[in-house]
Coordinates of C-alpha atoms and ligand atoms in Angstrom, one line a residue:
X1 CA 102.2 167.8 109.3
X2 CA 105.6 169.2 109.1
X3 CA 108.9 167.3 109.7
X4 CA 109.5 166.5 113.2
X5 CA 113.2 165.1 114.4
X6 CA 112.1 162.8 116.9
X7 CA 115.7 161.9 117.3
X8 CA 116.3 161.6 121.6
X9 CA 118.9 164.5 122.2
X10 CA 120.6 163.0 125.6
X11 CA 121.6 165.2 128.4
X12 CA 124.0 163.5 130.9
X13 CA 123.0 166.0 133.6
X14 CA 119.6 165.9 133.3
X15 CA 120.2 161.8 133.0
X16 CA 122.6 162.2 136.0
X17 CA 119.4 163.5 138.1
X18 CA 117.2 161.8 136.8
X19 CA 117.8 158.5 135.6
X20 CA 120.3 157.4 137.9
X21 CA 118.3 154.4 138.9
X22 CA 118.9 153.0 135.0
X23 CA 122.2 151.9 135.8
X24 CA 121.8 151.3 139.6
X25 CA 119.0 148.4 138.8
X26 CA 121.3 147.4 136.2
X27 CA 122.5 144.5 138.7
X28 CA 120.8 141.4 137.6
X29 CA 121.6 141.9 134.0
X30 CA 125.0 142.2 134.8
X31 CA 124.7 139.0 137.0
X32 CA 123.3 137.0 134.2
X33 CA 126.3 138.0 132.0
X34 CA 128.7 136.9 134.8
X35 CA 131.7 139.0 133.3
X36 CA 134.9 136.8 134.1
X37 CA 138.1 138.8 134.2
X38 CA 140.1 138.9 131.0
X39 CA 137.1 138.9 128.5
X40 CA 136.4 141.3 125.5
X41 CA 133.0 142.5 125.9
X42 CA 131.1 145.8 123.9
X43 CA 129.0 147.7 126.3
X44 CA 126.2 148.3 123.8
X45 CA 124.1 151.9 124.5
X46 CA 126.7 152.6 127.2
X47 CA 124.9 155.8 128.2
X48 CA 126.9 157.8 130.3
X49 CA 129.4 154.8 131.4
X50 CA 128.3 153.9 134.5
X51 CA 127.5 150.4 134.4
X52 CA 130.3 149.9 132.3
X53 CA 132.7 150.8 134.9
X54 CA 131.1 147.3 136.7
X55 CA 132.2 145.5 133.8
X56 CA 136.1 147.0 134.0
X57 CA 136.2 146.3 137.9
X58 CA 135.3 142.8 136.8
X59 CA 138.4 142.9 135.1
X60 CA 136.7 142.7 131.8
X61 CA 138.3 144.8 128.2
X62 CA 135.8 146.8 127.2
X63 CA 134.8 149.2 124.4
X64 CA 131.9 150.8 124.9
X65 CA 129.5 152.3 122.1
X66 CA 126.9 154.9 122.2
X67 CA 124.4 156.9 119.5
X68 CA 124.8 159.8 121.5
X69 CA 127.9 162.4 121.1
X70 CA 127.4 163.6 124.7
X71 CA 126.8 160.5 126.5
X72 CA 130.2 159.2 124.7
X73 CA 131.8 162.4 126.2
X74 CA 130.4 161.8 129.5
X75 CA 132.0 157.3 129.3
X76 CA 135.4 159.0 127.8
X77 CA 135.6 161.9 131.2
X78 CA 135.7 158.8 133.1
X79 CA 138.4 156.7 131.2
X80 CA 136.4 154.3 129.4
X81 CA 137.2 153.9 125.8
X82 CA 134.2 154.9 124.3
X83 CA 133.0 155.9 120.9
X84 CA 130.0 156.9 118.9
X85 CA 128.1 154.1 117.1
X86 CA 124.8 153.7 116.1
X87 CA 123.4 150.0 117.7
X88 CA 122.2 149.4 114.1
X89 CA 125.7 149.5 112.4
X90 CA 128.0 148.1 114.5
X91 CA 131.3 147.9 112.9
X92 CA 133.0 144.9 114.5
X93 CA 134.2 141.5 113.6
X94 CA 134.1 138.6 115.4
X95 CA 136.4 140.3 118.6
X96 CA 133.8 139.3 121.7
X97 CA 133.8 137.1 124.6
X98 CA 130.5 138.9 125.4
X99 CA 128.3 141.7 124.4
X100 CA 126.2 143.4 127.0
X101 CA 123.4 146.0 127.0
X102 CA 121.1 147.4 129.7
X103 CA 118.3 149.6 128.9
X104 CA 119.5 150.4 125.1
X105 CA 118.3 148.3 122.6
X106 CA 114.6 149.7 123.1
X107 CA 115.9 152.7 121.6
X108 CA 116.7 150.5 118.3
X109 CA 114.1 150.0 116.2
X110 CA 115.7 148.1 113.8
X111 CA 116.3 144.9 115.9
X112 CA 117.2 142.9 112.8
X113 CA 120.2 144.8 112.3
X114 CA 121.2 145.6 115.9
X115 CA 121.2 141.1 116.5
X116 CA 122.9 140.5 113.1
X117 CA 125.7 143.2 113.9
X118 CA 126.1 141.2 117.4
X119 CA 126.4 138.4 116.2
X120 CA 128.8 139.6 113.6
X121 CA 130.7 141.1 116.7
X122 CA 131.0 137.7 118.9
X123 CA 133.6 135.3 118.5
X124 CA 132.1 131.8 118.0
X125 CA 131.8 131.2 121.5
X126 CA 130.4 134.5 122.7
X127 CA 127.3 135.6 124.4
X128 CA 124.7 138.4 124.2
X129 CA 123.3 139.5 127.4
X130 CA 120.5 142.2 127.9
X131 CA 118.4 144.0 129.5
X132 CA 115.6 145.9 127.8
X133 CA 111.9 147.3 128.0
X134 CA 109.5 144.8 126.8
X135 CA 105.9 144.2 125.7
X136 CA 103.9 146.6 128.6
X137 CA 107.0 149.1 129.7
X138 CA 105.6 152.2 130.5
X139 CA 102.3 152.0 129.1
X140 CA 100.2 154.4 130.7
X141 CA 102.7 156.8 130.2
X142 CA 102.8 156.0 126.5
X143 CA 99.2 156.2 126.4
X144 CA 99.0 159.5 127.9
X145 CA 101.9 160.9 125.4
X146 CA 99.9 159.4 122.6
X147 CA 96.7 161.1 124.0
X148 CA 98.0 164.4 124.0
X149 CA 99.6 164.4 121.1
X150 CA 96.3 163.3 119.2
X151 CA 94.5 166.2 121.4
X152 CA 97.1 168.6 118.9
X153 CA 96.9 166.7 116.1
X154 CA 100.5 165.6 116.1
X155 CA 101.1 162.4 114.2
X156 CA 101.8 159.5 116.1
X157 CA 105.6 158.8 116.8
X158 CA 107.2 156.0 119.0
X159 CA 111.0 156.1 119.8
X160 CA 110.7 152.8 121.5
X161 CA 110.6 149.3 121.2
X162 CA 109.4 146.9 123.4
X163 CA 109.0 143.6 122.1
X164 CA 107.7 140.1 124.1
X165 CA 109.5 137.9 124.4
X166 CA 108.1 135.3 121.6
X167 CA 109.0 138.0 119.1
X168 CA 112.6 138.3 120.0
X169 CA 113.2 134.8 120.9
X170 CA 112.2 134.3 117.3
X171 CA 115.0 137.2 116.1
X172 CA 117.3 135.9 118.1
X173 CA 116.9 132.6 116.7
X174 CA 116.6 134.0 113.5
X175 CA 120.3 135.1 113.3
X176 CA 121.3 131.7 115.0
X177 CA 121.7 132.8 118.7
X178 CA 120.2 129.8 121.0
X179 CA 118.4 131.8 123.5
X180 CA 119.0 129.5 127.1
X181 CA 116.8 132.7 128.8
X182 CA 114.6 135.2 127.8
X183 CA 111.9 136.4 130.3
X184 CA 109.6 139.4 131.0
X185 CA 109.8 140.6 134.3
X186 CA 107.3 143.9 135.7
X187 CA 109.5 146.1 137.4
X188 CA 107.3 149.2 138.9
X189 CA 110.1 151.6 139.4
X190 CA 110.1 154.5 141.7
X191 CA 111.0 157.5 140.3
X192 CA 113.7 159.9 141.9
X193 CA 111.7 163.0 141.5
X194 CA 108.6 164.3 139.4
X195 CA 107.0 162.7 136.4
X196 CA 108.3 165.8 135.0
X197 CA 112.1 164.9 135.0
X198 CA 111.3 161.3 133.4
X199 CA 109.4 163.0 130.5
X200 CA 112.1 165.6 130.0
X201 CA 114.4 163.4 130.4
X202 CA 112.9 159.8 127.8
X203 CA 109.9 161.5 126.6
X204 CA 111.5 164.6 124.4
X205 CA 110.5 162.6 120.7
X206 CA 106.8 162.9 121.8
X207 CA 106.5 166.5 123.6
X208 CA 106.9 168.9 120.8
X209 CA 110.2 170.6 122.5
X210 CA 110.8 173.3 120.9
X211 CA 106.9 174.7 120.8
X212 CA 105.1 176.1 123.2
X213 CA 102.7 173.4 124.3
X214 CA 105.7 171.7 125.7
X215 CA 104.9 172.7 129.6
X216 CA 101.0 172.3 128.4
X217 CA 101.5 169.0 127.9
X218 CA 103.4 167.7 130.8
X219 CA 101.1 169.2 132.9
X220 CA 98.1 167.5 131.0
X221 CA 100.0 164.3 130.9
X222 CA 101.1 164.7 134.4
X223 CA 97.4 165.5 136.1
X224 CA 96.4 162.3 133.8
X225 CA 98.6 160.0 135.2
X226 CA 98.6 161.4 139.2
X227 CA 95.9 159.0 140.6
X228 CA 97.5 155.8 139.0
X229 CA 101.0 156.8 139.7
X230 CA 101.7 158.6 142.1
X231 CA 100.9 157.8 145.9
X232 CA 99.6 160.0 149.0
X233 CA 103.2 160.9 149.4
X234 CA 103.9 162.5 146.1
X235 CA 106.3 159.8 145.4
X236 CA 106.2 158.6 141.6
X237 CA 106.2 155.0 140.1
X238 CA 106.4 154.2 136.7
X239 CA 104.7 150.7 135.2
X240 CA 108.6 149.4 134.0
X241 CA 108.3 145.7 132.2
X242 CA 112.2 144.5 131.6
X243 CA 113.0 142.0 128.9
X244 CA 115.8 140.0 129.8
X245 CA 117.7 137.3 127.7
X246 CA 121.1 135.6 126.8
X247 CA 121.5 134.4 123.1
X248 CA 124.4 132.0 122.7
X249 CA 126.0 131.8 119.4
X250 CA 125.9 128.8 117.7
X251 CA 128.2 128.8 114.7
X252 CA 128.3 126.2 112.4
X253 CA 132.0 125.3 112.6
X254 CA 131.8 122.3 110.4
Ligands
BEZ1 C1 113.3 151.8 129.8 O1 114.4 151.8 130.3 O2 112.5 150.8 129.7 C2 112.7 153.0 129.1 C3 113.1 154.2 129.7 C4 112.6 155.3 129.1 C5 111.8 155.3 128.0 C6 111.5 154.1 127.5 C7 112.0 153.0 128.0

């Protein structure tokens, strides 16, 4: 098996088409965080910036970090102050009211060091609020990815995290976050356009991009998937599971 960079190269106008609908349901996260005008708060996996321009209307400072060179380009086009960070390292000290994240962390897969480097972040009283993929997201479609590959002979890979909510309740409390609400909710989401775009667009780490069995396996993947996902119309929908939660820190300021 030779070396395989499974690393997600992101595309903000393929993301643009077709992944709009990641920041457009990113409402009720941002609801839970409640952003009151005035605080600090790190957008964490900011993507292309546009859920952190909610957080700015609110009247919120915000910095917002990203893995990705391209998506920080896209957040710094529209005046957010944006840099690159990896999740895993973050590099701040105790400066935030809040830190927020929709549809990120499951691209972390070192969730130990994402919650320690929050809670490094916060200020005593701060708050994380997310939204991520949990136990179940997408997993047909991570079956069928995982069935083709093994029809090649590929080694397994898995970008993606999706934890239940026992498991990070118990990181969370781990690093001394009290965790008020954590929950699991199915979210079937409708797709703007073919299975195809999703794959392209999340899907890159397990389709071999650069060979040829690329389009082969879409199609295979796509064909497998059709009569559970897609209806009479042609119309889409993948099996989303969120994980949402708030840790509160909890210093010890004795
Ligand atoms: C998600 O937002 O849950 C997700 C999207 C694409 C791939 C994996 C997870």
């Amino acid at each position: 098996m030779s070396e395989e960079n499974i690393a997600t190269q992101w595309d903000p106008v393929g993301y643009d088409q077709n992944a709009r609908f990641v920041s457009d349901l990113g409402e009720p996260v941002l609801q839970l965080l409640n952003p009151k005008s005035g605080e600090t708060v790190l957008d964490l996996g900011c993507g292309d910036g546009e859920l952190t321009l909610k957080l700015i209307d609110a009247g919120c400072h915000v910095i917002a970090v990203d893995s990705s060179p391209a998506m920080v380009e896209s957040s710094l086009a529209k005046g957010i102050n944006a840099r690159v960070m990896d999740g895993q390292h973050l590099e701040f000290e105790g400066v935030f009211d809040a830190v927020f994240s929709n549809a990120a962390l499951h691209w972390m897969t070192q969730p130990r060091e994402v919650i320690a480097g929050v809670r490094r972040a916060l200020k005593p009283t701060g708050r994380f609020v997310a939204e991520m993929g949990g136990q179940g997201n997408v997993v047909s479609v991570l079956a069928a990815l995982t069935k083709a590959r093994q029809r090649r002979g590929l080694a397994p890979v898995n970008p993606w995290y999706f934890p239940s909510v026992e498991e990070y309740r118990q990181l969370l409390e781990e690093a001394g976050f009290q965790v008020p609400v954590i929950q699991l909710i199915p979210r079937p989401t409708a797709l703007p356009g073919e299975l195809r775009g999703w794959l392209e667009t999340f899907a890159g780490s397990f389709l071999n991009t650069a060979s040829a069995e690329c389009e082969e396996m879409i199609a295979e993947i796509a064909e497998e998937l059709a009569p559970t996902l897609r209806d009479d119309s042609g119309k889409w929908t993948v099996d989303y599971v969120r994980l949402r939660f708030m840790g509160c820190n909890s210093f010890d300021l004795r």
